[in-house]
mmCIF file of C-alpha atoms and ligand atoms in Angstrom:
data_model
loop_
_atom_site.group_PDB
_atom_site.id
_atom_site.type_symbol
_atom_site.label_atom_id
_atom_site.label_comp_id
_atom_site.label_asym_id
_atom_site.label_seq_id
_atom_site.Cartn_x
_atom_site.Cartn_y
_atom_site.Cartn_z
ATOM 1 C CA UNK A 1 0.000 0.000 0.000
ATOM 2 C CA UNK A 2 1.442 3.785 -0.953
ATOM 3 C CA UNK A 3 1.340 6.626 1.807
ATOM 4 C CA UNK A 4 1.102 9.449 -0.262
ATOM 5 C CA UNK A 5 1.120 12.700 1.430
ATOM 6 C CA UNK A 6 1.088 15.748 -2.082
ATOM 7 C CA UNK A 7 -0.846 16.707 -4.115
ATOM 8 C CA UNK A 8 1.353 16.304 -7.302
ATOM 9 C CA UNK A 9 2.309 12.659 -5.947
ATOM 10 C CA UNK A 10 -1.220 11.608 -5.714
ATOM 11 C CA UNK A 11 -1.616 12.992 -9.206
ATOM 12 C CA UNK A 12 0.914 11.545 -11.199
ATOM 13 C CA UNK A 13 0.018 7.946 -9.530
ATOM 14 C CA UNK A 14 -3.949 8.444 -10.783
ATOM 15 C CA UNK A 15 -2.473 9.521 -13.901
ATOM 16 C CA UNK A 16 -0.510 6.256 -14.243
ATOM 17 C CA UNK A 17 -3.343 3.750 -13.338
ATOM 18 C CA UNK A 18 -5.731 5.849 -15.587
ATOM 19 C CA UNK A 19 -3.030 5.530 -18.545
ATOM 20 C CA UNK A 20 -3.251 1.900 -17.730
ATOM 21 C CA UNK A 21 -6.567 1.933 -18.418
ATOM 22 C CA UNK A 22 -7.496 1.366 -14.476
ATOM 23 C CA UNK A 23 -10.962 2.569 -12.809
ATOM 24 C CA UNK A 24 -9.688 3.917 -9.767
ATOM 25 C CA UNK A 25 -12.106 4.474 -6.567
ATOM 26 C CA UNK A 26 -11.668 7.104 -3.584
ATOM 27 C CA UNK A 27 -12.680 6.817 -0.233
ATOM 28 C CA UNK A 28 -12.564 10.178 1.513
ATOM 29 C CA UNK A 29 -12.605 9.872 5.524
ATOM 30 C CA UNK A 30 -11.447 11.920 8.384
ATOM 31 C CA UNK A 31 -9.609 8.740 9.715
ATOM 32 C CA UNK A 32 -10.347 6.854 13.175
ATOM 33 C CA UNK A 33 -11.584 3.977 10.943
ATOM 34 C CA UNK A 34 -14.337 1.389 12.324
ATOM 35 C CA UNK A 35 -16.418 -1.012 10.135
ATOM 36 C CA UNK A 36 -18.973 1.998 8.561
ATOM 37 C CA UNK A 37 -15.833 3.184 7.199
ATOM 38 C CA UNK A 38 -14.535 -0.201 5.905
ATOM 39 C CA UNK A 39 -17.667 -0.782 4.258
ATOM 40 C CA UNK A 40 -17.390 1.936 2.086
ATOM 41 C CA UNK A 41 -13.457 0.137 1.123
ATOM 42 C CA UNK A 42 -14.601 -2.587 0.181
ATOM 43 C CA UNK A 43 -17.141 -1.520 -1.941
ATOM 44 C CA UNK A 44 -14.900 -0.008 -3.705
ATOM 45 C CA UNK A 45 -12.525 -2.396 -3.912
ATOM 46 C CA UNK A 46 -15.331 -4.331 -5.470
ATOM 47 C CA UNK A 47 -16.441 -1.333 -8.364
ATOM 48 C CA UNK A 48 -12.966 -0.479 -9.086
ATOM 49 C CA UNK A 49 -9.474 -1.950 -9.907
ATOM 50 C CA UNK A 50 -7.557 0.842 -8.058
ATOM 51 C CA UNK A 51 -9.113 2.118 -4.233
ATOM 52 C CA UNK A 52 -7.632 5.205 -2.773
ATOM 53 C CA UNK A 53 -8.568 6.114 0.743
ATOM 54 C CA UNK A 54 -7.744 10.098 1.753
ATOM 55 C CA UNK A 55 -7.335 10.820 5.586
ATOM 56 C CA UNK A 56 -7.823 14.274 6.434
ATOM 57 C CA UNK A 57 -9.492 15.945 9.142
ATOM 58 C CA UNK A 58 -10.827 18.500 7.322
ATOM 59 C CA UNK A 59 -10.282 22.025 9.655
ATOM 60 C CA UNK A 60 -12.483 23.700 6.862
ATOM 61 C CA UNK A 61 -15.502 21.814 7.852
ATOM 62 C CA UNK A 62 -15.087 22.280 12.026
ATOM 63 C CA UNK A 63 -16.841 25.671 13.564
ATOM 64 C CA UNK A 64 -14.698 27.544 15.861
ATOM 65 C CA UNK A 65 -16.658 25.928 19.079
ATOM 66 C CA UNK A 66 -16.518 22.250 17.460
ATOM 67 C CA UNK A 67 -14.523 19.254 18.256
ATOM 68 C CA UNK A 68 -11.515 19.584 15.593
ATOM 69 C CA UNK A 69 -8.269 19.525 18.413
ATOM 70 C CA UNK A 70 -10.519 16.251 20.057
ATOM 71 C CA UNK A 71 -11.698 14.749 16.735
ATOM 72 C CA UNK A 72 -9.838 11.362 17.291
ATOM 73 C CA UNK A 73 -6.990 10.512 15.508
ATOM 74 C CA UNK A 74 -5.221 7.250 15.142
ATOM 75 C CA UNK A 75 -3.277 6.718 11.793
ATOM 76 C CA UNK A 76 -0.744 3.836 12.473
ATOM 77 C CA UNK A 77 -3.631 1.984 13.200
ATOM 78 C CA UNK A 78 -5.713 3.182 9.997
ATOM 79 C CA UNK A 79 -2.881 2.054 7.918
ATOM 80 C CA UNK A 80 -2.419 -1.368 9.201
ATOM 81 C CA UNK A 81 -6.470 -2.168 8.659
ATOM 82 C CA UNK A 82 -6.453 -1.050 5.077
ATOM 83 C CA UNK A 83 -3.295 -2.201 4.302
ATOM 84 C CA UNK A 84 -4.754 -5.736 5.535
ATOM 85 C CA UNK A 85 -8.159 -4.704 3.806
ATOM 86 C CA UNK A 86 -6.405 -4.524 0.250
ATOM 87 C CA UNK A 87 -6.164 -0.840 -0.183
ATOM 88 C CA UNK A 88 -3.618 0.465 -3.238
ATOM 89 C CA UNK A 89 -3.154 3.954 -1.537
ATOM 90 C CA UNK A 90 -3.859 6.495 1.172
ATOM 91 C CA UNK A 91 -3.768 9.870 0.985
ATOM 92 C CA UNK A 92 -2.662 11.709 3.452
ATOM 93 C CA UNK A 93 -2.879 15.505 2.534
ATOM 94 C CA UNK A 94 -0.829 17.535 4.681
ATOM 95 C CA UNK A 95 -2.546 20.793 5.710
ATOM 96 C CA UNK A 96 0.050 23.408 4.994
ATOM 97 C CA UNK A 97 -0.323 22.587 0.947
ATOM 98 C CA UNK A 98 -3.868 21.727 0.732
ATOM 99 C CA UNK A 99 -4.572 25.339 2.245
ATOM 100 C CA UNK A 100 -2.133 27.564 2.287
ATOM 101 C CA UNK A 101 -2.204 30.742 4.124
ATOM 102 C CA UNK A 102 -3.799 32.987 1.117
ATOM 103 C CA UNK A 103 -5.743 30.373 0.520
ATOM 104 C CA UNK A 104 -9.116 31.685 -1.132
ATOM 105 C CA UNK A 105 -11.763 29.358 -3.141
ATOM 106 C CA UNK A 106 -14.551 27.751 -1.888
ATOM 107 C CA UNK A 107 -17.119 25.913 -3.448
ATOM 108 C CA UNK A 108 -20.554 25.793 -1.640
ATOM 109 C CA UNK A 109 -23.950 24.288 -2.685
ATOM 110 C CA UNK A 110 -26.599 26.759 -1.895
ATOM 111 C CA UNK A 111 -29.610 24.509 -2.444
ATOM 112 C CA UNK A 112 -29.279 21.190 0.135
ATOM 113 C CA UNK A 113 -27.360 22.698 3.086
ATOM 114 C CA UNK A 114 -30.259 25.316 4.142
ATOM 115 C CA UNK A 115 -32.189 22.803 6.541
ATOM 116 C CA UNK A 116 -30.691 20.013 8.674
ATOM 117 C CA UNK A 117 -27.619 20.272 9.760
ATOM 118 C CA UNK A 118 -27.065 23.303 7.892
ATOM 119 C CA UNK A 119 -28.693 25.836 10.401
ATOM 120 C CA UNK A 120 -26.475 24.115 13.304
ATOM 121 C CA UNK A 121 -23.396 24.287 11.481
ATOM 122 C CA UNK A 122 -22.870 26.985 9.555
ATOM 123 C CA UNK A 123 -20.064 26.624 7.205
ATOM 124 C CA UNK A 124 -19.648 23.524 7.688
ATOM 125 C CA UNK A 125 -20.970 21.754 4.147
ATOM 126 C CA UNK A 126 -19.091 24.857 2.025
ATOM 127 C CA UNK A 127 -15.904 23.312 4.126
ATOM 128 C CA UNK A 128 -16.925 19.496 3.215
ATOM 129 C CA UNK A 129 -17.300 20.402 -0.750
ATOM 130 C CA UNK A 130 -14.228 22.064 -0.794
ATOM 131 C CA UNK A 131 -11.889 19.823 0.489
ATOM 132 C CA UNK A 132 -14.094 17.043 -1.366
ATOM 133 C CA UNK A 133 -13.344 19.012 -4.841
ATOM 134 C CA UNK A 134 -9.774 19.298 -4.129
ATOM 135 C CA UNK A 135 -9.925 15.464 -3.342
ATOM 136 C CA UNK A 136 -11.544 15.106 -6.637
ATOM 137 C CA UNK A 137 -8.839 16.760 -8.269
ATOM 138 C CA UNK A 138 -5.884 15.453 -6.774
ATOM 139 C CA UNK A 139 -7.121 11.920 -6.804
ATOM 140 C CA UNK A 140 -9.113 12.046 -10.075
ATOM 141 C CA UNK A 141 -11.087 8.867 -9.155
ATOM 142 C CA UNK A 142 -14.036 7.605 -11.638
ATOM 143 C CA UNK A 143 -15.450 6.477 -8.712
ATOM 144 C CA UNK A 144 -16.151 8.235 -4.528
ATOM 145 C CA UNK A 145 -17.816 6.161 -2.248
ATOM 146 C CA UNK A 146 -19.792 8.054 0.207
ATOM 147 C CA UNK A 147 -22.202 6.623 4.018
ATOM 148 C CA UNK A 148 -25.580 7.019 3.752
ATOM 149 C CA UNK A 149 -24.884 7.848 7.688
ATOM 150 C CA UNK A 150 -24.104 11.273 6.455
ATOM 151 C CA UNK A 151 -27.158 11.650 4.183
ATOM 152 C CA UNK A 152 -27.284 15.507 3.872
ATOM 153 C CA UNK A 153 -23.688 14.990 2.907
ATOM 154 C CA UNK A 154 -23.982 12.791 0.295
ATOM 155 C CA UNK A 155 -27.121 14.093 -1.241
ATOM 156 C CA UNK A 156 -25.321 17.468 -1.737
ATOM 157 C CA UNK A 157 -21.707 15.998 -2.913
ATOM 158 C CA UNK A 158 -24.183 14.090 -5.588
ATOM 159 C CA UNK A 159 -25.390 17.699 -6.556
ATOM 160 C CA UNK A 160 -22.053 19.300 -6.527
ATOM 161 C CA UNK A 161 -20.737 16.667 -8.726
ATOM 162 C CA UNK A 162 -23.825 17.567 -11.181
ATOM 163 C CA UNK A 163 -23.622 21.052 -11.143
ATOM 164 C CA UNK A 164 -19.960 21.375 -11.828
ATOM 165 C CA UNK A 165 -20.127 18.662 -14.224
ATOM 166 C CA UNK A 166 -17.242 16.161 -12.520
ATOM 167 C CA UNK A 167 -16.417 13.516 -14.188
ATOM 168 C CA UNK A 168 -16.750 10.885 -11.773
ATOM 169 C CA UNK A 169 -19.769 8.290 -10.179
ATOM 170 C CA UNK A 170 -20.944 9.248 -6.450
ATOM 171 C CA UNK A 171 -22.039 6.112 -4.753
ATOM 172 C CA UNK A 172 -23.408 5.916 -1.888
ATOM 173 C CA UNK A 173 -23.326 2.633 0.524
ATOM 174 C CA UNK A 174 -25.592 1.620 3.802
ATOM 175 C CA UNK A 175 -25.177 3.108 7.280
ATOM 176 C CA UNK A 176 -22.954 0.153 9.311
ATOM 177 C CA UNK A 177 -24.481 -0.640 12.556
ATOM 178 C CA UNK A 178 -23.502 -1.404 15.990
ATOM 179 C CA UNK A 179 -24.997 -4.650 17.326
ATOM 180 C CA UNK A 180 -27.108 -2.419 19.323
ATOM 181 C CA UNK A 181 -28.027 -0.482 16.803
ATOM 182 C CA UNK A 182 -26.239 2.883 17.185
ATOM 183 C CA UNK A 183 -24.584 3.753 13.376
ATOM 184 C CA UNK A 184 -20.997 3.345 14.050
ATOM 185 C CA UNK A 185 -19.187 6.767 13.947
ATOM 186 C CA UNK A 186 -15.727 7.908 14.855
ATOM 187 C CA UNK A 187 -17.333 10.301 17.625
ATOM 188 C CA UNK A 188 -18.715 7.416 19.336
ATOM 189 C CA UNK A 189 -15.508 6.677 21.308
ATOM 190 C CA UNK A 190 -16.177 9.924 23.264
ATOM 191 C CA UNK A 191 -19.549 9.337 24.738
ATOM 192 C CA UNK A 192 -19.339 8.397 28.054
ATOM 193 C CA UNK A 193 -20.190 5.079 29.582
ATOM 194 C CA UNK A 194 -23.521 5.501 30.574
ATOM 195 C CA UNK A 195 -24.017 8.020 27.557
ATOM 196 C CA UNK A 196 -22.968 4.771 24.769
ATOM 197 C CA UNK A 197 -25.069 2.205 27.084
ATOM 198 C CA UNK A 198 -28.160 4.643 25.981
ATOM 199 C CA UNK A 199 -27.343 5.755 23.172
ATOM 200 C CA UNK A 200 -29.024 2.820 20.489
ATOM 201 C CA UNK A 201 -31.978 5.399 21.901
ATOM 202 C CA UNK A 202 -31.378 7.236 18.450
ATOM 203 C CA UNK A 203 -31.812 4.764 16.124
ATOM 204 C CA UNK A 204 -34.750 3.272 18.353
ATOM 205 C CA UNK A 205 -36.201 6.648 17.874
ATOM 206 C CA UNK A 206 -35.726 6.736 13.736
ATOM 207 C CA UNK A 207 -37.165 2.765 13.579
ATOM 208 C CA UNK A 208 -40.215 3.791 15.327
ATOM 209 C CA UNK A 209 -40.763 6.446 13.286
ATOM 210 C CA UNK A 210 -40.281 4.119 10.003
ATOM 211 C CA UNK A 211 -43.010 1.612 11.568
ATOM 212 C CA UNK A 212 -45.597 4.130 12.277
ATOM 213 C CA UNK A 213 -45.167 5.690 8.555
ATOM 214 C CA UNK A 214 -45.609 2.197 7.443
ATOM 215 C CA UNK A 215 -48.389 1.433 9.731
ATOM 216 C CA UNK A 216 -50.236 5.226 8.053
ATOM 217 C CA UNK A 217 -49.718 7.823 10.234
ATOM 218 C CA UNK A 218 -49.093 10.454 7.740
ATOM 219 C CA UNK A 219 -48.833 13.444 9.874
ATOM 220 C CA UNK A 220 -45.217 14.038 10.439
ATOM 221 C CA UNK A 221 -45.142 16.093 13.654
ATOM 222 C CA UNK A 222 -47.455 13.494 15.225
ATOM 223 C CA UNK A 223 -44.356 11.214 14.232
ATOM 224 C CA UNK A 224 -41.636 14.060 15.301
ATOM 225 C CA UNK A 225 -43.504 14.512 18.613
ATOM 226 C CA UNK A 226 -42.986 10.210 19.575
ATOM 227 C CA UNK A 227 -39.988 10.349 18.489
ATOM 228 C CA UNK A 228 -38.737 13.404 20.817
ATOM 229 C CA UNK A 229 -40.594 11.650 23.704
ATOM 230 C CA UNK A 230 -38.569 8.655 23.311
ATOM 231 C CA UNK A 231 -35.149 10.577 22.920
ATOM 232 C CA UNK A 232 -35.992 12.384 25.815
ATOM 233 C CA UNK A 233 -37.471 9.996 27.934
ATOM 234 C CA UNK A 234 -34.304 7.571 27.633
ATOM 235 C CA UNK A 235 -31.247 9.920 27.378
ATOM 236 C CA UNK A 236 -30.057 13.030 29.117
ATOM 237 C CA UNK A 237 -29.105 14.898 25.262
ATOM 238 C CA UNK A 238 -30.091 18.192 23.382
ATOM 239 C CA UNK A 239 -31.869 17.581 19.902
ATOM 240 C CA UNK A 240 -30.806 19.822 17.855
ATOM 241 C CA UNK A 241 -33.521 18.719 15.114
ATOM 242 C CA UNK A 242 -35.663 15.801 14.939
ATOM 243 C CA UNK A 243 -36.963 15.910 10.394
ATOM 244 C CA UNK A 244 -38.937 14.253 8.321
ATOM 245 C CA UNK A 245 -37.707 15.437 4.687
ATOM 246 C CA UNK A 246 -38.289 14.470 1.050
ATOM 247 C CA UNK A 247 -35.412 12.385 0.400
ATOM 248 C CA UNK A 248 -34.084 14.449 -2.712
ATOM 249 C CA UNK A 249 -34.578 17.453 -2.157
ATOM 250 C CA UNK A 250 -34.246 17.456 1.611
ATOM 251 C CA UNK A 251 -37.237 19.696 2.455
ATOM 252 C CA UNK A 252 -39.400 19.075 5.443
ATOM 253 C CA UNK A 253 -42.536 17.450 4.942
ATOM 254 C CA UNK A 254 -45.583 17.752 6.780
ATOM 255 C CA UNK A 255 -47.781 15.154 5.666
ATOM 256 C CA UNK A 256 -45.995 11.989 4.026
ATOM 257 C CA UNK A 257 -47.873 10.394 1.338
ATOM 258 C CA UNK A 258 -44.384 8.786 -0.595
ATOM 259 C CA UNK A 259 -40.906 7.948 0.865
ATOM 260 C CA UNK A 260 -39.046 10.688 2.947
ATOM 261 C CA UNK A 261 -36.074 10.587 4.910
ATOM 262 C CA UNK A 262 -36.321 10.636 8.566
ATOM 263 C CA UNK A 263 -33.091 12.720 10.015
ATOM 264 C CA UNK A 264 -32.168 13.704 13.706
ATOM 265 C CA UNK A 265 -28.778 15.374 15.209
ATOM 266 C CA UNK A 266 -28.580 14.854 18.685
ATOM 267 C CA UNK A 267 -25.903 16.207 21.419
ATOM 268 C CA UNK A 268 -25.169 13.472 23.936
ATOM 269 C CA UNK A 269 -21.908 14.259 26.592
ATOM 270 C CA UNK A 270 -20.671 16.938 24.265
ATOM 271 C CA UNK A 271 -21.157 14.650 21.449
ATOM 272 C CA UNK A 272 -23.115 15.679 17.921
ATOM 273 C CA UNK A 273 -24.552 12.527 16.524
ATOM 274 C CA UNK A 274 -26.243 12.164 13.222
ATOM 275 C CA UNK A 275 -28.375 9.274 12.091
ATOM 276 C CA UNK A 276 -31.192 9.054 9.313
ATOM 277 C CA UNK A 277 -33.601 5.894 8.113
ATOM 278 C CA UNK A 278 -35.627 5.761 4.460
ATOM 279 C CA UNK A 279 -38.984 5.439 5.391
ATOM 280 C CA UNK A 280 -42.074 4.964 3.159
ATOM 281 C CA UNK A 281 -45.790 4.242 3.472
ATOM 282 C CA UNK A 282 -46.414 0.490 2.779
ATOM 283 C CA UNK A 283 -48.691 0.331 -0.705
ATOM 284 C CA UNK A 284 -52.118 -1.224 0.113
HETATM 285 P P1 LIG B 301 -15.947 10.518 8.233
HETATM 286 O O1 LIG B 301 -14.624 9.895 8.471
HETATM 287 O O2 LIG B 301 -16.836 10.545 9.421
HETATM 288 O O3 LIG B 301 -15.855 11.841 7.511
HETATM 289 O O4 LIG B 301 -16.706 9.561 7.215
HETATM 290 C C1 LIG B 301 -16.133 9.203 5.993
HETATM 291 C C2 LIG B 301 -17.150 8.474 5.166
HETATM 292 O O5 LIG B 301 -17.592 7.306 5.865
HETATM 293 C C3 LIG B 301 -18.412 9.309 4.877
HETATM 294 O O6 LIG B 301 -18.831 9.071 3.544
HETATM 295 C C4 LIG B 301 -19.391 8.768 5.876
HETATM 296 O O7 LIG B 301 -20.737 8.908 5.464
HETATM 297 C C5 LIG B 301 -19.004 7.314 5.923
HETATM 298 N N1 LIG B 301 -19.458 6.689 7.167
HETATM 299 C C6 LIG B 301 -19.250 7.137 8.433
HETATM 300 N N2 LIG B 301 -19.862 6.329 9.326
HETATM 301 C C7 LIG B 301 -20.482 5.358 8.604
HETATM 302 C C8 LIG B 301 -21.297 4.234 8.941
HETATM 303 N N3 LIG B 301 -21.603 3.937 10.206
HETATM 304 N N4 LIG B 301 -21.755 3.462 7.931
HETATM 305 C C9 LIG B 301 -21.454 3.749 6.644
HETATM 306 N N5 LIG B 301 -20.696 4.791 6.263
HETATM 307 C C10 LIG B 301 -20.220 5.592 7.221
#
């Protein structure tokens, strides 16, 4: 497996497998690997003849009051799992080239990031589409592999690729699950005990709202308000938003009559977690 750490370097080895005629794959992550992460390797490894994995933790994406100095970090132990997983190469950006200090471009999707997480974060997706165009160019994939886990995320990476016509495939693979049920997420490591013991609350929460869309409740604040109670009732967290959204083009819905996307961001010891299930009303 190749460490490659510039820009050029990273460039001039796409270049090569691309001469060669190779489909080459990227796998952008902010490191701290687990299985959700792995997932997304493999199926590349599976679509593609070449799989790059980038670890950066992106400072662009981090508000001032976020968790960038804490994110976790643990990149001897990256390498060794996808060097065992079959990986070609990881790229390592190093953050004095990707942004210089008169560094100036940024590349935001204005549709996509105005509800969600987008109110809570601000800044935040213009700082994920950035760095995920520069990954674009310096790794020149045909292929990026994205988590459904983050599905604001991927939905607007799918309409950046569109709009700036990018000549690559966005795919987009299942949320991996604890055996509990919490989606598996590099934050998770900093819950506390008590907090991670409670925490399969969340996805609890999404799979009863799934089940009573199925079952016909239509009215999605009847849904939102069962949902909250649960949370609430189980866990000692802040909800920053609890939404029930058409799954394209993200906007709340207030009374479901075809499949939506059920969304929540929750604060738990310090701790923003995201999770989202595809939920549609059974056909009778
Ligand atoms: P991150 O390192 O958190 O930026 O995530 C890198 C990629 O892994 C993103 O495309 C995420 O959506 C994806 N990902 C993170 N957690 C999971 C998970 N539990 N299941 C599937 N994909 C995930």
């Amino acid at each position: 497996m190749k460490r490659i750490h510039t820009v050029a370097e990273m460039q001039a080895q796409s270049d090569a497998w691309r001469g060669a005629g190779l489909c080459v794959g990227l796998v952008p992550t902010m490191g701290f690997l687990h299985e959700g992460h792995l997932s997304l390797v493999d199926h590349s490894l599976e679509a593609a003849d070449r799989t790059v994995v980038s670890i950066f933790v992106n400072p662009l994406q981090f508000g001032p009051k976020e968790d960038f100095a804490i994110y976790p970090r643990d990149m001897e132990r990256d390498l060794d799992l996808l060097s065992r997983r079959g990986v070609d190469a990881v790229f390592h950006p190093q953050t004095v080239e990707f942004y210089p200090p008169d560094f100036s471009t940024l590349v935001e999707v204005e549709e996509l990031t105005k509800g969600l997480c987008g109110p809570f974060r601000p800044g935040h997706f213009r700082g994920v589409t950035t760095v995920v165009t520069k990954l674009f160019t310096a790794v020149k994939p045909h292929l990026a592999v994205f988590g459904q886990k983050d599905y604001q995320q991927a939905a607007v990476i799918r309409r950046l690729v569109r709009d700036l016509n990018l000549d690559l495939r966005v795919e987009v693979a299942p949320t991996v699950r604890e055996a509990d049920g919490l989606a598996m997420s590099s934050r998770n490591i900093l819950l506390s005990a008590e907090d991670r013991q409670r925490a399969p609350a969340l996805y609890e929460a999404l799979t009863m709202g799934q089940k009573k869309i199925e079952q016909g409740e239509r009215d999605a604040s009847q849904i939102i308000a069962a949902m909250r109670a649960h949370i609430e009732r189980t866990l000692d967290a802040s909800i920053d938003y609890i939404s029930i959204a058409h799954p394209d083009t993200l906007e709340e819905v207030a009374h479901i009559t075809g499949p939506v996307v059920i969304a929540l961001a929750v604060r738990l010891s310090n701790v923003r977690l995201i999770d989202n299930i595809i939920a549609a009303p059974l056909s009778r």
